[in-house]
mmCIF file of C-alpha atoms in Angstrom:
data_model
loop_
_atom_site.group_PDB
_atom_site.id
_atom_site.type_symbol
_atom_site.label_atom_id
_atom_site.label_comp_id
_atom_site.label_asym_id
_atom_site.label_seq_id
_atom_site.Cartn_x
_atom_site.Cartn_y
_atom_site.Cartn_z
ATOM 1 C CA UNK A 86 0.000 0.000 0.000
ATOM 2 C CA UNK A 87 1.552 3.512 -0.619
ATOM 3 C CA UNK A 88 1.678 5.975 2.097
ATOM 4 C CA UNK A 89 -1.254 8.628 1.978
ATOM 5 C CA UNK A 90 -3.390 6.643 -0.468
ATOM 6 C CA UNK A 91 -7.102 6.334 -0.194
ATOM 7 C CA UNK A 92 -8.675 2.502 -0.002
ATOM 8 C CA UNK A 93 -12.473 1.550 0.272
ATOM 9 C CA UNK A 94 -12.894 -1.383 2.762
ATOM 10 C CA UNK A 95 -16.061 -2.991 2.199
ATOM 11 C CA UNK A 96 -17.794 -5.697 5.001
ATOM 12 C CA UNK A 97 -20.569 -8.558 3.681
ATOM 13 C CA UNK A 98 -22.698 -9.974 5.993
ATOM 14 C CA UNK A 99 -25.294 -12.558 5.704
ATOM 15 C CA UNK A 100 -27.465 -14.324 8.095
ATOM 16 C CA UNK A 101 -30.217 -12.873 10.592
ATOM 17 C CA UNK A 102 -28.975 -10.522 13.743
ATOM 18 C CA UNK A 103 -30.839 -8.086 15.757
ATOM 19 C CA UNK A 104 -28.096 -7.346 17.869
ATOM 20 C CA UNK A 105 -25.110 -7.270 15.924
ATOM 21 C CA UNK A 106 -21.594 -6.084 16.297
ATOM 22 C CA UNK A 107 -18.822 -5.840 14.047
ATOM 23 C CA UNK A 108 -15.504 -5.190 15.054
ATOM 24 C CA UNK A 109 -12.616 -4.608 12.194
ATOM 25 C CA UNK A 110 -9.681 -4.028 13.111
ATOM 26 C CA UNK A 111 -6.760 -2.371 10.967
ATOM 27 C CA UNK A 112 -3.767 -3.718 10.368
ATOM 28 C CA UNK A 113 -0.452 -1.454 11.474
ATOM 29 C CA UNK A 114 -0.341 1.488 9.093
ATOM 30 C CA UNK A 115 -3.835 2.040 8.456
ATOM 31 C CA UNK A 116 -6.783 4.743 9.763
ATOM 32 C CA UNK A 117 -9.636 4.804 9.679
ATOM 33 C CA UNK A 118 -11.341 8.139 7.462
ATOM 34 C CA UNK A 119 -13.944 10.485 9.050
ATOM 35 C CA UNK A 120 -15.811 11.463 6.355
ATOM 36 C CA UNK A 121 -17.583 14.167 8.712
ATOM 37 C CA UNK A 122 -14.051 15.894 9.269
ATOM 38 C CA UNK A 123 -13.084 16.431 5.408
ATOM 39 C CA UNK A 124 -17.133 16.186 3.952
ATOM 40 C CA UNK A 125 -16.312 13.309 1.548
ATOM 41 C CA UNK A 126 -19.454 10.826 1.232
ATOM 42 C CA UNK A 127 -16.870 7.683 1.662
ATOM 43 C CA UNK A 128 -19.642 5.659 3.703
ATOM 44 C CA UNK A 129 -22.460 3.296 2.062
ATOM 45 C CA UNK A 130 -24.523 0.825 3.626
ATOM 46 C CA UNK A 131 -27.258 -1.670 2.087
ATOM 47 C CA UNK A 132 -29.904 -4.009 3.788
ATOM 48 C CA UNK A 133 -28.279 -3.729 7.618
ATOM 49 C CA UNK A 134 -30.123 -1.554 10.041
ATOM 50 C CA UNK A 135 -26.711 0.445 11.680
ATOM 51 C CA UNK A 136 -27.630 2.221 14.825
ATOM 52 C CA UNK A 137 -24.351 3.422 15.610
ATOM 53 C CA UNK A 138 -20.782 3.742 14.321
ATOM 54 C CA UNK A 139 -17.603 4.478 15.867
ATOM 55 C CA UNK A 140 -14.554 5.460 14.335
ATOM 56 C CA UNK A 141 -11.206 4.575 16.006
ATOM 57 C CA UNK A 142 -7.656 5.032 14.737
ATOM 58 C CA UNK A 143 -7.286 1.113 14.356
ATOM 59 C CA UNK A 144 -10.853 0.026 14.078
ATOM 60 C CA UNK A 145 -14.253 0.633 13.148
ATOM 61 C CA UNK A 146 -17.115 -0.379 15.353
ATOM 62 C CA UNK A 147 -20.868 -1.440 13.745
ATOM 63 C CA UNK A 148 -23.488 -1.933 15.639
ATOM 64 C CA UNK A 149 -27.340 -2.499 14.076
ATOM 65 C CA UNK A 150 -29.014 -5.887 12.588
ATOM 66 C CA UNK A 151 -29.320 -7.718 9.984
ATOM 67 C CA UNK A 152 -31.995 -9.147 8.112
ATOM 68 C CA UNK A 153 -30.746 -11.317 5.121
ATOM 69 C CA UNK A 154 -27.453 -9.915 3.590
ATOM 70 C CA UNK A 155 -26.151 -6.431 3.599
ATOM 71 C CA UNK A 156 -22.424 -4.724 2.895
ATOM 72 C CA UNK A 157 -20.954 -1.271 4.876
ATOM 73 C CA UNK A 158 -18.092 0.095 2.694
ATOM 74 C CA UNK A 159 -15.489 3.144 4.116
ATOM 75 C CA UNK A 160 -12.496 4.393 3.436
ATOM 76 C CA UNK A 161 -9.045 4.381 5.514
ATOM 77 C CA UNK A 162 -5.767 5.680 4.493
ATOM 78 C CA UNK A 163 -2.500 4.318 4.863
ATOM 79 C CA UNK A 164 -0.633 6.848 7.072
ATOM 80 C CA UNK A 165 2.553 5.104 7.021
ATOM 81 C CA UNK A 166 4.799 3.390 4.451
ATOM 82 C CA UNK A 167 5.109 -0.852 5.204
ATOM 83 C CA UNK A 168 5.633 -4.245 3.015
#
C-alpha cells in the first residue's frame, strides 16, 4: 500500500442478527477516514439496520441488525509506508 493513499474497505454480511456487532480491526499502518471531518461521502450501507458507528484510529465499530445480507463500505488511508 503507498503511504497517503485512499482505499475503500467494504464488510458482507449474511445471516439474521438483531443485535449485531462488528468489530474490524486495521492492520499497522492504516486509519480509519472520518468522512464528517473532510465532507467526503466515503460511507455506504445496504440491507443492515446500523444504529451506531464508531470510528477509532485502528478500528471501526458497527453496531445495528441484519436481516438477510447487507455490505458497509469506508475508506481508511494508509498513514505510514510498510511491506
Amino acid at each position: 500500500l503507498r503511504q497517503g493513499e485512499v482505499y475503500r474497505i467494504r464488510i458482507d454480511v449474511t445471516g439474521k442478527a438483531d443485535d449485531l456487532v462488528i468489530a474490524d480491526l486495521l492492520p499497522a499502518g492504516l486509519e480509519v477516514e472520518n468522512p464528517r471531518l473532510k465532507g467526503r461521502d466515503g460511507e455506504r450501507s445496504a440491507a443492515l439496520g446500523i444504529a451506531q458507528v464508531e470510528r477509532r484510529d485502528d478500528r471501526l465499530l458497527l453496531f445495528g441488525s441484519v436481516r438477510d445480507k447487507g455490505f458497509y463500505e469506508y475508506l481508511c488511508r494508509a498513514v505510514t509506508a510498510g511491506k
